[in-house]
Tab-separated table of C-alpha atoms in Angstrom:
chain	number	residue	atom	x	y	z
A	73	UNK	CA	-74.597	-51.821	12.569
A	74	UNK	CA	-76.144	-50.383	15.669
A	75	UNK	CA	-75.313	-51.470	18.672
A	76	UNK	CA	-77.582	-53.882	19.573
A	77	UNK	CA	-75.982	-56.093	16.413
A	78	UNK	CA	-72.882	-55.668	17.972
A	79	UNK	CA	-70.967	-58.902	18.964
A	80	UNK	CA	-70.376	-59.426	22.776
A	81	UNK	CA	-67.523	-57.767	24.029
A	82	UNK	CA	-65.101	-60.869	25.341
A	83	UNK	CA	-63.890	-60.938	28.928
A	84	UNK	CA	-61.370	-63.598	30.096
A	85	UNK	CA	-61.156	-64.100	33.925
A	86	UNK	CA	-58.028	-66.393	35.107
A	87	UNK	CA	-58.397	-68.166	38.273
A	88	UNK	CA	-61.866	-69.903	39.627
A	89	UNK	CA	-61.901	-68.879	43.049
A	90	UNK	CA	-64.229	-66.881	44.447
A	91	UNK	CA	-62.617	-63.490	43.271
A	92	UNK	CA	-62.279	-64.943	39.646
A	93	UNK	CA	-65.943	-66.364	39.523
A	94	UNK	CA	-67.483	-63.065	41.521
A	95	UNK	CA	-65.897	-61.010	38.046
A	96	UNK	CA	-67.073	-63.184	36.212
A	97	UNK	CA	-70.520	-63.271	37.362
A	98	UNK	CA	-70.067	-59.063	37.152
A	99	UNK	CA	-68.728	-59.671	33.472
A	100	UNK	CA	-71.587	-61.657	32.294
A	101	UNK	CA	-74.441	-59.706	33.933
A	102	UNK	CA	-72.869	-56.585	32.293
A	103	UNK	CA	-73.614	-58.610	28.957
A	104	UNK	CA	-69.724	-59.419	27.920
A	105	UNK	CA	-68.950	-63.414	26.730
A	106	UNK	CA	-66.817	-64.442	29.840
A	107	UNK	CA	-64.269	-67.323	29.639
A	108	UNK	CA	-63.072	-68.259	32.764
A	109	UNK	CA	-59.545	-70.168	32.715
A	110	UNK	CA	-58.047	-72.127	35.905
A	111	UNK	CA	-54.765	-74.244	35.932
A	112	UNK	CA	-56.232	-77.160	37.904
A	113	UNK	CA	-58.702	-79.597	37.442
A	114	UNK	CA	-61.269	-78.207	39.106
A	115	UNK	CA	-62.774	-75.177	40.287
A	116	UNK	CA	-62.808	-73.320	43.682
A	117	UNK	CA	-60.118	-75.988	45.639
A	118	UNK	CA	-59.165	-73.522	48.457
A	119	UNK	CA	-63.031	-72.422	48.996
A	120	UNK	CA	-63.780	-76.517	49.198
A	121	UNK	CA	-60.694	-76.900	51.432
A	122	UNK	CA	-62.183	-73.662	53.556
A	123	UNK	CA	-65.699	-75.377	53.689
A	124	UNK	CA	-64.162	-78.451	55.306
A	125	UNK	CA	-63.771	-77.234	58.655
A	126	UNK	CA	-67.026	-74.909	57.967
A	127	UNK	CA	-67.275	-72.492	55.567
A	128	UNK	CA	-66.912	-68.844	57.046
A	129	UNK	CA	-68.031	-66.644	54.684
A	130	UNK	CA	-68.280	-63.417	56.440
A	131	UNK	CA	-68.304	-61.433	59.850
A	132	UNK	CA	-71.416	-60.232	61.184
A	133	UNK	CA	-69.923	-57.097	63.289
A	134	UNK	CA	-70.292	-53.282	63.248
A	135	UNK	CA	-68.831	-52.237	59.889
A	136	UNK	CA	-65.856	-49.652	60.970
A	137	UNK	CA	-64.443	-52.738	62.969
A	138	UNK	CA	-64.960	-54.507	59.850
A	139	UNK	CA	-62.454	-52.481	58.341
A	140	UNK	CA	-60.337	-52.185	60.744
A	141	UNK	CA	-59.113	-56.041	60.686
A	142	UNK	CA	-57.830	-54.689	57.221
A	143	UNK	CA	-54.839	-52.571	58.893
A	144	UNK	CA	-53.229	-50.538	56.312
A	145	UNK	CA	-54.789	-51.856	53.496
A	146	UNK	CA	-58.406	-50.279	55.183
A	147	UNK	CA	-57.878	-47.446	53.691
A	148	UNK	CA	-57.876	-48.277	49.651
A	149	UNK	CA	-60.021	-50.984	50.195
A	150	UNK	CA	-62.543	-49.077	52.223
A	151	UNK	CA	-64.965	-47.907	49.081
A	152	UNK	CA	-64.639	-51.668	47.387
A	153	UNK	CA	-66.049	-53.716	51.077
A	154	UNK	CA	-68.629	-50.435	51.485
A	155	UNK	CA	-70.073	-51.644	48.233
A	156	UNK	CA	-70.093	-55.240	48.955
A	157	UNK	CA	-70.263	-55.618	53.112
A	158	UNK	CA	-70.735	-58.072	55.064
A	159	UNK	CA	-74.405	-57.968	54.544
A	160	UNK	CA	-74.455	-57.913	51.006
A	161	UNK	CA	-72.294	-61.278	51.180
A	162	UNK	CA	-75.018	-63.135	53.251
A	163	UNK	CA	-77.657	-61.332	50.583
A	164	UNK	CA	-75.857	-62.945	47.778
A	165	UNK	CA	-75.515	-66.436	49.578
A	166	UNK	CA	-78.874	-66.808	50.144
A	167	UNK	CA	-79.649	-65.661	46.626
A	168	UNK	CA	-77.872	-69.097	45.615
A	169	UNK	CA	-79.935	-70.779	48.164
A	170	UNK	CA	-77.811	-71.046	50.939
A	171	UNK	CA	-79.366	-70.836	54.926
A	172	UNK	CA	-76.842	-69.281	57.023
A	173	UNK	CA	-76.440	-68.630	60.681
A	174	UNK	CA	-74.482	-66.662	62.800
A	175	UNK	CA	-72.033	-67.699	65.539
A	176	UNK	CA	-71.334	-66.208	68.824
A	177	UNK	CA	-68.645	-64.692	67.898
A	178	UNK	CA	-70.416	-62.841	64.808
A	179	UNK	CA	-68.774	-65.263	62.004
A	180	UNK	CA	-71.448	-66.315	59.728
A	181	UNK	CA	-71.707	-69.512	57.808
A	182	UNK	CA	-74.262	-71.635	55.702
A	183	UNK	CA	-76.045	-74.252	57.820
A	184	UNK	CA	-74.616	-76.692	55.943
A	185	UNK	CA	-71.094	-75.593	56.949
A	186	UNK	CA	-69.796	-77.214	53.671
A	187	UNK	CA	-69.023	-75.181	50.567
A	188	UNK	CA	-70.020	-77.409	47.620
A	189	UNK	CA	-73.499	-77.028	47.688
A	190	UNK	CA	-73.128	-73.114	47.652
A	191	UNK	CA	-70.305	-73.579	44.511
A	192	UNK	CA	-72.636	-76.060	42.677
A	193	UNK	CA	-75.368	-73.674	42.752
A	194	UNK	CA	-72.874	-70.304	42.017
A	195	UNK	CA	-71.621	-72.955	39.010
A	196	UNK	CA	-74.822	-73.234	37.692
A	197	UNK	CA	-75.631	-70.030	37.719
A	198	UNK	CA	-72.342	-68.939	35.877
A	199	UNK	CA	-73.540	-71.187	33.232
A	200	UNK	CA	-76.799	-69.714	32.650
A	201	UNK	CA	-75.323	-66.231	32.499
A	202	UNK	CA	-73.133	-68.168	29.189
A	203	UNK	CA	-69.929	-68.169	31.329
A	204	UNK	CA	-67.393	-70.743	29.908
A	205	UNK	CA	-65.011	-72.377	32.169
A	206	UNK	CA	-61.469	-73.744	30.732
A	207	UNK	CA	-59.671	-76.240	33.588
A	208	UNK	CA	-55.798	-77.437	33.009
A	209	UNK	CA	-55.467	-74.078	31.071
A	210	UNK	CA	-51.825	-72.554	33.020
A	211	UNK	CA	-51.699	-68.891	32.287
A	212	UNK	CA	-48.143	-68.075	30.815
A	213	UNK	CA	-48.686	-64.613	29.854
A	214	UNK	CA	-49.655	-62.079	26.886
A	215	UNK	CA	-48.726	-62.498	23.043
A	216	UNK	CA	-49.543	-59.808	20.758
A	217	UNK	CA	-51.626	-57.794	23.387
A	218	UNK	CA	-53.788	-61.817	24.250
A	219	UNK	CA	-53.875	-63.662	27.428
A	220	UNK	CA	-52.163	-66.491	26.361
A	221	UNK	CA	-51.930	-70.943	28.191
A	222	UNK	CA	-50.620	-73.744	28.203
A	223	UNK	CA	-53.320	-76.369	27.890
A	224	UNK	CA	-54.016	-80.009	27.496
A	225	UNK	CA	-53.386	-79.400	23.578
A	226	UNK	CA	-50.930	-76.922	23.646
A	227	UNK	CA	-50.524	-73.520	23.513
A	228	UNK	CA	-53.080	-70.759	22.930
A	229	UNK	CA	-53.838	-67.609	22.963
A	230	UNK	CA	-57.440	-66.218	24.303
A	231	UNK	CA	-57.830	-62.711	22.480
A	232	UNK	CA	-60.293	-60.829	24.982
A	233	UNK	CA	-61.111	-57.239	25.005
A	234	UNK	CA	-60.817	-57.063	28.950
A	235	UNK	CA	-58.591	-59.311	31.243
A	236	UNK	CA	-58.843	-59.978	35.556
A	237	UNK	CA	-56.291	-61.902	37.078
A	238	UNK	CA	-57.568	-63.645	40.037
A	239	UNK	CA	-55.037	-66.299	40.800
A	240	UNK	CA	-54.692	-66.664	44.119
A	241	UNK	CA	-51.143	-65.778	46.724
A	242	UNK	CA	-48.663	-67.785	47.027
A	243	UNK	CA	-50.104	-70.005	49.917
A	244	UNK	CA	-51.278	-73.625	49.319
A	245	UNK	CA	-49.676	-74.132	46.028
A	246	UNK	CA	-51.065	-77.806	46.120
A	247	UNK	CA	-54.656	-76.113	45.424
A	248	UNK	CA	-53.787	-73.505	42.934
A	249	UNK	CA	-52.067	-70.766	44.663
A	250	UNK	CA	-48.830	-70.695	43.038
A	251	UNK	CA	-47.626	-67.324	42.899
A	252	UNK	CA	-45.899	-68.678	39.841
A	253	UNK	CA	-48.219	-64.946	38.071
A	254	UNK	CA	-45.297	-62.569	39.623
A	255	UNK	CA	-42.196	-63.522	36.886
A	256	UNK	CA	-44.821	-62.550	33.620
A	257	UNK	CA	-46.169	-59.408	35.845
A	258	UNK	CA	-43.052	-58.252	36.676
A	259	UNK	CA	-41.694	-58.585	33.129
A	260	UNK	CA	-44.815	-56.195	32.720
A	261	UNK	CA	-43.668	-53.699	34.791
A	262	UNK	CA	-45.918	-54.159	37.711
A	263	UNK	CA	-44.753	-53.425	41.098
A	264	UNK	CA	-45.033	-56.677	43.293
A	265	UNK	CA	-44.821	-56.750	46.960
A	266	UNK	CA	-43.047	-59.608	48.077
A	267	UNK	CA	-44.724	-62.297	49.253
A	268	UNK	CA	-44.855	-63.556	52.925
A	269	UNK	CA	-47.256	-65.950	55.462
A	270	UNK	CA	-50.009	-64.679	56.980
A	271	UNK	CA	-52.759	-66.388	58.753
A	272	UNK	CA	-49.776	-68.735	59.735
A	273	UNK	CA	-48.756	-71.114	62.422
A	274	UNK	CA	-45.674	-70.753	64.794
A	275	UNK	CA	-42.913	-73.171	64.690
A	276	UNK	CA	-41.819	-74.186	67.722
A	277	UNK	CA	-38.449	-76.553	68.329
A	278	UNK	CA	-40.520	-78.747	71.315
A	279	UNK	CA	-38.396	-80.683	73.792
A	280	UNK	CA	-39.432	-84.752	74.405
A	281	UNK	CA	-41.716	-83.377	77.368
A	282	UNK	CA	-44.236	-81.811	75.173
A	283	UNK	CA	-45.202	-85.205	72.901
A	284	UNK	CA	-47.729	-85.896	75.288
A	285	UNK	CA	-49.609	-83.072	74.407
A	286	UNK	CA	-49.799	-82.968	70.925
A	287	UNK	CA	-53.253	-82.543	69.904
A	288	UNK	CA	-54.123	-80.480	73.224
A	289	UNK	CA	-55.876	-77.065	72.776
A	290	UNK	CA	-54.785	-74.309	74.941
A	291	UNK	CA	-58.483	-72.400	75.385
A	292	UNK	CA	-59.305	-69.326	76.989
A	293	UNK	CA	-55.908	-67.628	76.391
A	294	UNK	CA	-54.677	-63.890	75.482
A	295	UNK	CA	-51.750	-63.809	72.806
A	296	UNK	CA	-50.223	-60.546	71.861
A	297	UNK	CA	-47.247	-59.520	69.542
A	298	UNK	CA	-46.507	-56.013	68.672
A	299	UNK	CA	-50.132	-54.237	68.344
A	300	UNK	CA	-51.856	-57.368	67.715
A	301	UNK	CA	-54.050	-58.963	70.192
A	302	UNK	CA	-56.426	-61.935	70.142
A	303	UNK	CA	-58.437	-64.100	72.680
A	304	UNK	CA	-59.248	-67.652	71.553
A	305	UNK	CA	-57.345	-71.124	71.646
A	306	UNK	CA	-53.953	-72.241	69.925
A	307	UNK	CA	-53.646	-76.187	69.139
A	308	UNK	CA	-50.155	-77.704	70.814
A	309	UNK	CA	-48.886	-80.114	67.451
A	310	UNK	CA	-45.571	-81.516	66.545
A	311	UNK	CA	-45.090	-78.434	64.514
A	312	UNK	CA	-45.588	-75.920	66.381
A	313	UNK	CA	-48.520	-73.853	67.440
A	314	UNK	CA	-51.799	-73.491	65.519
A	315	UNK	CA	-55.503	-72.260	65.629
A	316	UNK	CA	-57.353	-69.202	65.136
A	317	UNK	CA	-55.450	-67.035	68.162
A	318	UNK	CA	-52.306	-67.769	66.951
A	319	UNK	CA	-53.261	-66.637	63.292
A	320	UNK	CA	-54.198	-63.218	64.387
A	321	UNK	CA	-51.294	-62.226	65.766
A	322	UNK	CA	-48.730	-63.958	63.551
A	323	UNK	CA	-48.365	-60.614	61.355
A	324	UNK	CA	-46.683	-59.392	64.627
A	325	UNK	CA	-44.129	-61.933	64.776
A	326	UNK	CA	-43.208	-61.776	60.773
A	327	UNK	CA	-42.340	-57.782	61.648
A	328	UNK	CA	-40.171	-59.313	64.226
A	329	UNK	CA	-42.272	-58.140	67.560
A	330	UNK	CA	-42.180	-61.273	70.745
A	331	UNK	CA	-45.204	-63.348	71.293
A	332	UNK	CA	-46.629	-63.406	74.780
A	333	UNK	CA	-49.533	-65.375	76.369
A	334	UNK	CA	-51.451	-64.670	79.059
A	335	UNK	CA	-52.730	-68.524	80.079
A	336	UNK	CA	-55.609	-67.008	82.334
A	337	UNK	CA	-56.751	-63.666	80.687
A	338	UNK	CA	-59.826	-63.192	82.842
A	339	UNK	CA	-57.958	-63.111	86.127
A	340	UNK	CA	-55.911	-59.997	87.439
A	341	UNK	CA	-52.246	-60.156	88.460
A	342	UNK	CA	-53.493	-59.822	91.476
A	343	UNK	CA	-56.060	-62.134	92.137
A	344	UNK	CA	-53.473	-64.379	90.941
A	345	UNK	CA	-50.664	-63.079	93.330
A	346	UNK	CA	-53.255	-64.208	96.604
A	347	UNK	CA	-54.239	-67.216	95.257
A	348	UNK	CA	-50.724	-67.891	94.960
A	349	UNK	CA	-49.364	-66.932	98.414
A	350	UNK	CA	-51.134	-70.018	99.770
A	351	UNK	CA	-48.789	-72.641	100.929
A	352	UNK	CA	-47.819	-75.239	98.068
A	353	UNK	CA	-47.080	-77.732	101.474
A	354	UNK	CA	-45.717	-81.024	99.515
A	355	UNK	CA	-47.736	-80.595	96.394
A	356	UNK	CA	-45.548	-80.316	93.087
A	357	UNK	CA	-45.816	-77.634	91.002
A	358	UNK	CA	-48.492	-78.997	88.448
A	359	UNK	CA	-50.197	-79.955	90.959
A	360	UNK	CA	-50.011	-77.021	92.919
A	361	UNK	CA	-50.993	-74.546	89.552
A	362	UNK	CA	-54.281	-77.259	88.578
A	363	UNK	CA	-55.385	-77.091	92.439
A	364	UNK	CA	-55.012	-73.323	93.266
A	365	UNK	CA	-56.008	-71.684	89.824
A	366	UNK	CA	-57.471	-74.513	88.317
A	367	UNK	CA	-54.683	-74.771	85.181
A	368	UNK	CA	-55.316	-77.226	82.926
A	369	UNK	CA	-52.536	-80.135	82.122
A	370	UNK	CA	-51.786	-78.334	78.656
A	371	UNK	CA	-51.613	-74.772	79.872
A	372	UNK	CA	-49.024	-75.839	82.788
A	373	UNK	CA	-46.693	-77.815	80.162
A	374	UNK	CA	-46.441	-74.906	78.448
A	375	UNK	CA	-45.560	-72.993	80.924
A	376	UNK	CA	-42.375	-75.222	81.568
A	377	UNK	CA	-41.620	-75.224	78.889
A	378	UNK	CA	-41.113	-71.554	78.173
A	379	UNK	CA	-40.081	-70.994	81.755
A	380	UNK	CA	-38.382	-73.977	83.727
A	381	UNK	CA	-37.793	-73.762	86.562
A	382	UNK	CA	-40.657	-71.818	87.651
A	383	UNK	CA	-39.907	-68.964	90.158
A	384	UNK	CA	-41.170	-69.641	93.790
A	385	UNK	CA	-41.832	-65.870	94.491
A	386	UNK	CA	-45.817	-65.653	93.862
A	387	UNK	CA	-45.374	-61.876	92.254
A	388	UNK	CA	-43.130	-63.592	89.682
A	389	UNK	CA	-44.998	-66.680	88.720
A	390	UNK	CA	-48.199	-64.470	88.358
A	391	UNK	CA	-46.478	-62.380	86.052
A	392	UNK	CA	-45.286	-65.191	83.969
A	393	UNK	CA	-49.064	-66.537	84.117
A	394	UNK	CA	-50.106	-63.104	82.831
A	395	UNK	CA	-46.929	-62.647	80.367
A	396	UNK	CA	-45.565	-66.111	79.021
A	397	UNK	CA	-43.002	-64.825	76.393
A	398	UNK	CA	-42.991	-68.186	73.907
A	399	UNK	CA	-39.597	-69.144	72.262
A	400	UNK	CA	-40.251	-69.767	69.018
A	401	UNK	CA	-38.422	-70.908	65.668
A	402	UNK	CA	-40.503	-67.958	63.549
A	403	UNK	CA	-43.745	-68.687	61.568
A	404	UNK	CA	-44.495	-71.824	59.516
A	405	UNK	CA	-43.263	-72.043	56.134
A	406	UNK	CA	-45.171	-69.308	53.393
A	407	UNK	CA	-46.764	-72.751	51.253
A	408	UNK	CA	-48.643	-73.396	55.066
A	409	UNK	CA	-49.746	-70.460	55.601
A	410	UNK	CA	-53.534	-70.002	55.126
A	411	UNK	CA	-53.167	-66.726	52.719
A	412	UNK	CA	-50.300	-64.825	51.756
A	413	UNK	CA	-49.115	-61.019	52.369
A	414	UNK	CA	-47.876	-59.408	49.294
A	415	UNK	CA	-48.256	-59.388	45.746
A	416	UNK	CA	-49.498	-56.703	43.512
A	417	UNK	CA	-49.043	-53.505	45.349
A	418	UNK	CA	-52.215	-51.471	45.408
A	419	UNK	CA	-51.000	-48.521	43.783
A	420	UNK	CA	-49.959	-50.149	40.496
A	421	UNK	CA	-53.328	-50.753	39.824
A	422	UNK	CA	-56.191	-47.417	39.185
A	423	UNK	CA	-59.298	-46.814	41.400
A	424	UNK	CA	-61.172	-49.580	39.452
A	425	UNK	CA	-58.780	-52.079	40.268
A	426	UNK	CA	-56.807	-52.105	36.473
A	427	UNK	CA	-53.166	-51.959	36.237
A	428	UNK	CA	-51.227	-48.983	35.598
A	429	UNK	CA	-48.956	-50.790	33.118
A	430	UNK	CA	-51.295	-53.226	31.014
A	431	UNK	CA	-54.349	-51.105	30.925
A	432	UNK	CA	-57.424	-53.569	30.522
A	433	UNK	CA	-55.963	-55.962	32.741
A	434	UNK	CA	-58.041	-55.905	36.061
A	435	UNK	CA	-56.652	-57.470	39.199
A	436	UNK	CA	-58.426	-59.597	42.339
A	437	UNK	CA	-58.234	-61.314	45.449
A	438	UNK	CA	-55.627	-62.662	47.114
A	439	UNK	CA	-53.737	-61.634	44.048
A	440	UNK	CA	-53.519	-58.002	45.741
A	441	UNK	CA	-51.438	-56.553	48.700
A	442	UNK	CA	-53.358	-56.724	51.121
A	443	UNK	CA	-53.981	-59.543	54.317
A	444	UNK	CA	-56.409	-59.399	57.156
A	445	UNK	CA	-57.276	-62.129	59.965
A	446	UNK	CA	-59.578	-65.322	59.419
A	447	UNK	CA	-62.533	-64.826	60.657
A	448	UNK	CA	-65.035	-64.421	57.736
A	449	UNK	CA	-62.411	-61.288	56.141
A	450	UNK	CA	-60.332	-62.868	53.519
A	451	UNK	CA	-63.474	-64.746	51.645
A	452	UNK	CA	-65.418	-60.778	52.331
A	453	UNK	CA	-62.707	-59.279	50.637
A	454	UNK	CA	-61.786	-61.759	47.604
A	455	UNK	CA	-65.678	-61.322	46.888
A	456	UNK	CA	-66.257	-57.972	47.108
A	457	UNK	CA	-62.152	-57.122	45.009
A	458	UNK	CA	-63.850	-59.422	42.231
A	459	UNK	CA	-66.857	-58.006	42.102
A	460	UNK	CA	-65.505	-54.154	41.917
A	461	UNK	CA	-62.681	-55.491	39.373
A	462	UNK	CA	-65.556	-57.234	37.538
A	463	UNK	CA	-67.580	-54.371	37.218
A	464	UNK	CA	-64.969	-51.784	36.553
A	465	UNK	CA	-63.724	-54.758	33.626
A	466	UNK	CA	-67.115	-54.505	32.258
A	467	UNK	CA	-67.381	-50.797	32.002
A	468	UNK	CA	-63.944	-50.272	30.509
A	469	UNK	CA	-64.766	-52.705	27.690
A	470	UNK	CA	-68.083	-51.085	26.585
A	471	UNK	CA	-66.410	-47.568	26.970
A	472	UNK	CA	-66.913	-46.911	23.183
């Protein structure tokens, strides 16, 4: 029998998020017969949730800066992100019929903002390529070398020449990322870093004084925790502090560094001292700060919550405004985090993202032990690692 007449090699992808669907696309393009399995009733649930506030697919910025966002995982991920960079992500989305725009901070979105049109077009393209999608198929491990699933029809094995695991991290379990895959992988001898919250809100034990400010935004602030810094905004909620500026520095809190806020990052401490030297007269402290510094009500409330009674000395008060220590109760629980730190350690994989402990099994997306801030980096890296794992999985399956 000639190679042209041989049956197609079979590839199984477990997990139907961005990484898994991208792996399936690469494997099908290489000629494999591909089946995607997901334990939820529908696919791409976390992608659709991300699109509710605008699907930020990547970040248009200088590539070296883009790579630096991946911190300690930058070096092992660099060839993968080089092969499918921010420009390539945009071209891929355009190929699915999406028109894009770039915001003032470099974040790239579909013009329609939602994820559903992109996902529909992507699934149609995968169907045209022969990719089969099984939903409500929950992976439980291996039996006789084949992945095994708990399905509506009972336990089923799905023999495959190659498998890609792309089941997400351990946050937002209701959308499918439960982290339950860690147990069968540990049993298979795979080294896994403990899960932890990444891009998470900060828990606060507010006094009753703050209730009137729930939902208010702290705009244009600076945040710092350890080596992590951001400029942006935070939202005061009943549970704590949320928002992009907070998520960027959440890793510093996880590493047990203090959180400091600069409430007026565009003004120097010296300029604030000069303004605060003006007599207060009979004005309350809140009115004095509002009129003298144009400080809004939410920032004044937070300042008083963290540092009441405020110092009368202009120099000490300016120092507080530029570096306000935030007393907090740690990060919000793992299941509420946008993404997950921890997962399959990168040194448990070869350069193609194949497990040393399970030849023929590749890993992609948030299952891997890397993290990055929000702003397009997360989806970009999921797509890039899925593409890389899918290409190498196809090559491995067809190595004969």
